Amino acid sequence: MFRCFLKSIHNKPVFHNNSNPPVTFFTTASTPLPKPLQHDKNQPHLRFKPQNFISPLKQSPSLIPLNDLVNHYKRSPHSHLKTTPIFPKVSNVGSFDDLIEHLVSSYKHSCCPKDANLFHLKIFKHGFGSDLFLCNTLINLYTRIGDLVSSRKVFGEMPERNGVTWACLISGYTQNGMPEDACGVLKEMIFEGFFPNRFAFGSALRACQESVLCGLQLGTQIHGLILKSPYANEAALCNVVISMYGKYLGYIDHARRVFDEINIRNSISWNSIISVYSQRGDAVSCFELFSSMQMADSGLSLTPTEYTFGSLITAASSSIDSGLSLLEQVLARIKKSGLLANLYVGSALVGGFSRLGLFDYARKIFEQMTIKNAVSMNGLMVGLVRQKCGQDAVEVFKETRHLVDVNLDSYVILLSACAEFALLEEGRRKGREVHGYAIRTRLKDAKVAVGNGLINMYAKCGSIDYARSVFGLMVDKDSVSWNSMISALDQNGCFEDAVKSYSSMRRTGLMPSNFALISALSSCASLGCISLGQQIHAEGTKLGLDLDISVSNALLALYGETGCLAECQKVFSWMMECDQVSWNTVIGALADSEASVFEAVEVFLQMMRAGWSPNRVTFINLLAAISSLSMSKLNHQIHALILKYNVKDDNAIENALLACYGKSGEMENCEGIFSRMSERRDEVSWNSMISGYIHNEFLAKAMDLVWLMMQRGQRLDCFTFATVLSACASVATLECGMEVHACAIRACLESDVVIGSALVDMYSKCGRIDYASRFFYLMPVRNLYSWNSMISGYARHGHGDNALRLFTQMKFSGQLPDHVTFVGVLSACSHVGLVDEGFEHFKSMNEVYRLAPRIEHYSCMVDLLGRAGELDKIENFINKMPIKPNTLIWRTVLGACCRANGRKTELGRRAAEMLFNMDPQNAVNYVLLSNMYASGGKWEDMAKARRAMREAAVKKEAGCSWVTMKDGVHVFVAGDKSHPEKGLIYAKLKELNEKIRDAGYMPQIKFALYDLEPENKEELLSYHSEKLAVAFVLTRNSGLPIRIMKNLRVCGDCHSAFKYISKVVGCPIVLRDSNRFHHFEDGKCSCQDYW
């Protein structure tokens, strides 16, 4: 029946009047927009014949009623193009015009595909195949039933077309959800030389509202063309332009400008602009416009309609502060206007009160409605879902489904309600029931929205595999399906799959929406994949999606989380509009970087100056930033703002204040906040207090708080245990650490990898390397911190071979080392004198593992050479370092020179000079220099060093040793006589001296770094703090291994004496000095005298 459809555009010539040059589309917006799609590369401009202007009509352009088409057709210059029919005589019909009227009247209201085909057949049967009016009517009929393929074929076969023909096709594509095709037909129309009539313009503008590809830019160009046409001041078209601009964020001002320029505004004009502001949640502007509408005197009836009230209700319900008051006023105005019984208004009121959480109001209005429909029921359910009351929403559905005709949206909302159950497992079960119903009724396959709802429901209930299954089995997928799946994968931590799904969607030809872009960017941020995120950013910019605030916020989060702060700030500066989330994201990104903390504070001040009020997220981010500064005054200023904005009782802010004050040493303020929190305390609150006590070296208070937590039944999490264990390790409190270990076992958290790693670290730092090793090998799962703790522990205890063997096991297990690992490995080499192997590992950092050595690794290498006595190589090594040596390097060099007994004093002197320049107020530098001279017998130089120390007014840390007994911690200093048991201690020390001398001990007076007589040096050495400590422990006769801690490096004489003591008393001694552990047993030390 149909001729073959070969071309969509006839190759007919287009003539231009020289006096009227062809018109090109232009953009009225100042913002650069995406380049519009061209129909063909050789058609850069949209052209028209100036003589084809058609006088404007007065009807709405969104739909084209058949009567309007008839009237418009009769006024068209092509209306008399008729052909002679094949059958000149038709029974029961007086003339050809009567036959045409009869055909039109028979099918004009039909929505049946069979009638459309029959009408088409009769047109050909009666020879009217070239009749313009009938062909236009046929196109309109096909588009009404959604058969755009047939419409396009009829259009393509028409020998002549007029403006109505084109308008019918554009309107058909728009009404059937094919906006890109509608825009393409408009371009063809103008290229063919037809200037669009008001119907074509209106339908094309509607298409621009829905188009992703070229919506805003083409819509702006169409607006520009309208301004050059006779339709420029026509209210009907201006109303559509208002709606088009209102769709796009950032173009509300354009919509308002169009509204202000309408000479005579009708009620649709007012409703359109009120609706635009309502959709943006601008309640103030909505009600100001409504007030102006009531006061306007345009000669037209401007009585508010149900659509006016619908927009006002939406705006009022979006206002957090005054929503209830506004809704009550609107309700009073609705009652006065007599529209309370209107189904549309009643449904809007139900939805509005529900969104504000006022379910009693909403249910009362719903129950009073004489006529209910699915929309009113859905509104009530939506409000409940938004308030996280999923069970109540399901109950409303059960109670009401027999009273209304449930529609597709009802099932979609029901699925969303299942995801908002208090117990997700119960919600998932209800959702599966709805899923089963959808399968039985074939609703899932017939309606894509149901499949999309199932994906969202399963994703929010944590059943991502079910969501994948639903998506994979969907017969038809639209952009919402892909968006839902990408978002579901991102929210459930399947970041790689989310990015892959985004790529798959793009390969199908679907254009990404802002939701898909946001989820893809979020996944890139979680993966730390900045390069892919930048590609998606570029694509979003090309599509104009970066103008959306939510997309821009996702970009801020991407660059902030990946550490690209410059790009983050650049995106922020380019944003046309920003919201609270934008400011908070930038502040949070800067707060995460120690180098940008002051910038975070500055952005906060800019936010305040711009008129924004900080919220809880703002303060949490800001407190996280300033906590690292330890600036008491700034802490108090932010705290004052928190009180001013009345968010002081927020649990998260109180926890942030605890952390902030704790790090700045203001534990009194912490205790005040903590005591006021009372029932609001959570695990974070307790942990913050414990961390604060530990940070400020109040270990006893921290432990008291742990016991209090346990007494109150407060759950101790892995962070609590790890924090306390770390504190026990820092002060080497073994007994306390073992108590915490026991608590962790009772809490069934022993197998947690974080606690396990902390236990390994604690036991190794408290001298029980055997416990640390045993626990390490019993761990079911190990992470990088576990391996690093054990390797460092072996190195610290002088078990270099064990450390290196464990490093090999770590590599075989597949765990890659990091910078901390190599500090432990190099320290192990240093403590056992493996110089060559140490250099091999040092080189492998860069060559094998692509880890650039840091200053601490160079310090380890200097220490390695110094302990091995290879001082000549140290200077050469430092000169070849790619980074400038700091105080750590030079202090290591000076320490090595101290142990060289007077050799290389020039190198030591140079190191001391560098230290005095870099850190003149550190007493350790002067002490090391003095000791270097003393070890070489250069007493005059030693005196000069001590004089320089006095002149610099610095004090060296007093050497002390301590032991932990059942009755507490006992601290001793050299020659100490303040202890209550000093008599027993000195008696035991004298006894020990006699026994070890008999065993062969000889005092090593070279370690008495003073210019004294030999006998005085011996006496000085005999009263060192560690010897007093061991004598004290032996007075108690505990029978346990002796554990002594010392804050400075143990001297050579004490080291020798401890070997003899361990032999004569038959008790192991563990001594931890500032560098390492020494295990003395049976006259030997674990360091094998290499320390």
CSV table of C-alpha atoms in Angstrom, one decimal, residues 557-746:
chain,number,residue,atom,x,y,z
A,557,ALA,CA,33.7,15.4,46.0
A,558,LEU,CA,35.7,13.5,43.3
A,559,TYR,CA,38.6,16.0,43.3
A,560,GLY,CA,38.5,16.5,47.0
A,561,GLU,CA,38.6,12.8,47.9
A,562,THR,CA,41.4,12.2,45.4
A,563,GLY,CA,43.5,15.0,46.8
A,564,CYS,CA,43.2,17.3,43.7
A,565,LEU,CA,42.5,20.4,45.7
A,566,ALA,CA,43.4,22.8,42.9
A,567,GLU,CA,40.9,21.2,40.6
A,568,CYS,CA,38.3,21.1,43.4
A,569,GLN,CA,38.6,24.8,44.0
A,570,LYS,CA,38.5,25.5,40.3
A,571,VAL,CA,35.2,23.7,39.8
A,572,PHE,CA,33.8,25.5,42.8
A,573,SER,CA,34.8,28.9,41.3
A,574,TRP,CA,33.2,28.0,38.0
A,575,MET,CA,29.8,27.0,39.5
A,576,MET,CA,27.0,29.4,38.5
A,577,GLU,CA,25.1,28.5,41.6
A,578,CYS,CA,26.1,26.7,44.7
A,579,ASP,CA,24.3,25.3,47.7
A,580,GLN,CA,25.1,24.3,51.3
A,581,VAL,CA,26.5,21.0,50.0
A,582,SER,CA,28.9,22.8,47.7
A,583,TRP,CA,30.4,24.9,50.5
A,584,ASN,CA,30.5,21.9,52.9
A,585,THR,CA,32.3,19.7,50.3
A,586,VAL,CA,35.0,22.3,49.6
A,587,ILE,CA,35.5,22.9,53.3
A,588,GLY,CA,35.7,19.1,53.9
A,589,ALA,CA,38.2,18.6,51.1
A,590,LEU,CA,40.5,21.3,52.4
A,591,ALA,CA,40.1,20.1,56.0
A,592,ASP,CA,41.4,16.6,55.0
A,593,SER,CA,44.7,18.1,53.9
A,594,GLU,CA,47.0,19.4,56.7
A,595,ALA,CA,48.6,21.9,54.3
A,596,SER,CA,45.2,23.5,53.5
A,597,VAL,CA,43.6,23.8,56.9
A,598,PHE,CA,43.8,27.6,57.0
A,599,GLU,CA,42.3,27.6,53.5
A,600,ALA,CA,39.3,25.6,54.9
A,601,VAL,CA,38.8,28.3,57.6
A,602,GLU,CA,39.0,31.0,55.0
A,603,VAL,CA,36.4,29.3,52.8
A,604,PHE,CA,34.2,29.0,55.9
A,605,LEU,CA,34.5,32.8,56.4
A,606,GLN,CA,33.6,33.4,52.8
A,607,MET,CA,30.6,31.2,53.2
A,608,MET,CA,29.5,33.2,56.2
A,609,ARG,CA,30.0,36.5,54.3
A,610,ALA,CA,28.0,35.2,51.4
A,611,GLY,CA,25.0,34.9,53.8
A,612,TRP,CA,24.9,31.1,54.2
A,613,SER,CA,24.2,29.7,57.7
A,614,PRO,CA,26.5,26.8,58.6
A,615,ASN,CA,24.9,23.5,59.4
A,616,ARG,CA,26.0,20.4,61.3
A,617,VAL,CA,28.1,19.1,58.4
A,618,THR,CA,29.9,22.5,58.1
A,619,PHE,CA,30.9,22.5,61.8
A,620,ILE,CA,32.0,18.8,61.7
A,621,ASN,CA,34.3,19.5,58.7
A,622,LEU,CA,35.6,22.7,60.3
A,623,LEU,CA,36.3,21.1,63.6
A,624,ALA,CA,38.1,18.3,61.9
A,625,ALA,CA,40.3,20.9,60.2
A,626,ILE,CA,41.2,23.0,63.2
A,627,SER,CA,41.8,20.0,65.5
A,628,SER,CA,45.2,19.6,63.9
A,629,LEU,CA,46.1,23.2,64.7
A,630,SER,CA,45.7,22.9,68.5
A,631,MET,CA,44.7,26.6,68.6
A,632,SER,CA,42.7,27.1,71.7
A,633,LYS,CA,41.3,30.5,70.8
A,634,LEU,CA,40.0,29.3,67.4
A,635,ASN,CA,38.4,26.3,69.1
A,636,HIS,CA,36.5,28.6,71.4
A,637,GLN,CA,35.4,30.8,68.5
A,638,ILE,CA,34.0,27.9,66.6
A,639,HIS,CA,32.3,26.5,69.7
A,640,ALA,CA,30.7,29.9,70.2
A,641,LEU,CA,29.2,29.8,66.7
A,642,ILE,CA,27.9,26.3,67.4
A,643,LEU,CA,26.1,27.7,70.4
A,644,LYS,CA,24.8,30.6,68.3
A,645,TYR,CA,23.3,28.4,65.6
A,646,ASN,CA,21.8,26.0,68.2
A,647,VAL,CA,23.5,22.8,67.1
A,648,LYS,CA,25.3,22.1,70.4
A,649,ASP,CA,23.2,19.1,71.2
A,650,ASP,CA,24.0,17.3,68.0
A,651,ASN,CA,25.9,14.1,68.9
A,652,ALA,CA,28.3,14.3,65.9
A,653,ILE,CA,29.2,17.9,66.7
A,654,GLU,CA,29.8,17.1,70.4
A,655,ASN,CA,32.1,14.2,69.4
A,656,ALA,CA,34.0,16.5,67.0
A,657,LEU,CA,34.4,19.1,69.9
A,658,LEU,CA,35.7,16.3,72.1
A,659,ALA,CA,38.3,15.4,69.5
A,660,CYS,CA,39.2,19.0,68.9
A,661,TYR,CA,39.6,20.0,72.6
A,662,GLY,CA,41.4,16.7,73.3
A,663,LYS,CA,44.1,17.4,70.7
A,664,SER,CA,44.7,20.9,72.0
A,665,GLY,CA,45.1,19.6,75.5
A,666,GLU,CA,41.9,21.2,77.0
A,667,MET,CA,40.7,18.0,78.8
A,668,GLU,CA,38.6,20.1,81.2
A,669,ASN,CA,36.4,21.3,78.4
A,670,CYS,CA,36.3,17.7,77.1
A,671,GLU,CA,35.1,16.5,80.5
A,672,GLY,CA,32.5,19.2,80.7
A,673,ILE,CA,31.0,18.4,77.2
A,674,PHE,CA,31.2,14.6,77.9
A,675,SER,CA,29.3,15.0,81.2
A,676,ARG,CA,26.6,17.0,79.6
A,677,MET,CA,26.1,14.5,76.8
A,678,SER,CA,24.6,11.9,79.2
A,679,GLU,CA,22.4,9.6,77.1
A,680,ARG,CA,23.7,11.0,73.8
A,681,ARG,CA,27.1,9.3,74.3
A,682,ASP,CA,27.9,6.7,71.7
A,683,GLU,CA,31.0,4.7,70.9
A,684,VAL,CA,32.7,7.7,69.2
A,685,SER,CA,32.1,9.8,72.3
A,686,TRP,CA,33.8,7.3,74.6
A,687,ASN,CA,36.6,6.7,72.1
A,688,SER,CA,37.2,10.5,71.7
A,689,MET,CA,37.6,10.9,75.5
A,690,ILE,CA,39.9,7.9,75.8
A,691,SER,CA,42.0,9.2,72.9
A,692,GLY,CA,42.1,12.6,74.5
A,693,TYR,CA,43.4,11.2,77.8
A,694,ILE,CA,46.0,9.1,76.0
A,695,HIS,CA,47.1,12.0,73.8
A,696,ASN,CA,47.7,14.1,76.9
A,697,GLU,CA,49.4,11.3,78.7
A,698,PHE,CA,46.7,10.5,81.2
A,699,LEU,CA,46.9,6.8,80.7
A,700,ALA,CA,45.4,6.1,84.2
A,701,LYS,CA,42.3,8.2,83.4
A,702,ALA,CA,42.0,6.5,80.0
A,703,MET,CA,42.0,3.0,81.6
A,704,ASP,CA,39.5,4.2,84.3
A,705,LEU,CA,37.2,5.2,81.5
A,706,VAL,CA,37.6,1.8,79.8
A,707,TRP,CA,36.6,0.1,83.0
A,708,LEU,CA,33.7,2.5,83.4
A,709,MET,CA,32.5,1.6,79.9
A,710,MET,CA,32.6,-2.1,80.7
A,711,GLN,CA,30.7,-1.6,84.0
A,712,ARG,CA,28.0,0.3,82.2
A,713,GLY,CA,27.7,-2.3,79.5
A,714,GLN,CA,28.9,0.0,76.9
A,715,ARG,CA,30.1,-1.9,73.9
A,716,LEU,CA,33.9,-1.6,73.3
A,717,ASP,CA,34.6,-1.6,69.5
A,718,CYS,CA,37.8,-2.4,67.8
A,719,PHE,CA,38.8,1.3,67.7
A,720,THR,CA,38.6,1.5,71.5
A,721,PHE,CA,40.8,-1.5,72.0
A,722,ALA,CA,43.3,-0.4,69.3
A,723,THR,CA,43.6,3.0,70.9
A,724,VAL,CA,44.1,1.7,74.4
A,725,LEU,CA,46.6,-0.9,73.2
A,726,SER,CA,48.5,1.7,71.3
A,727,ALA,CA,48.7,3.8,74.5
A,728,CYS,CA,49.9,0.8,76.5
A,729,ALA,CA,52.6,0.2,73.9
A,730,SER,CA,53.8,3.8,74.0
A,731,VAL,CA,54.6,3.6,77.7
A,732,ALA,CA,55.4,-0.1,77.7
A,733,THR,CA,52.7,-1.0,80.3
A,734,LEU,CA,52.6,-4.8,79.7
A,735,GLU,CA,50.2,-5.6,82.5
A,736,CYS,CA,47.7,-3.0,81.4
A,737,GLY,CA,48.0,-4.2,77.8
A,738,MET,CA,47.4,-7.8,78.9
A,739,GLU,CA,44.2,-6.7,80.7
A,740,VAL,CA,42.9,-5.0,77.6
A,741,HIS,CA,43.8,-8.1,75.6
A,742,ALA,CA,41.6,-10.1,78.0
A,743,CYS,CA,38.7,-7.7,77.6
A,744,ALA,CA,39.0,-8.1,73.8
A,745,ILE,CA,38.8,-11.8,74.2
A,746,ARG,CA,35.6,-11.5,76.3
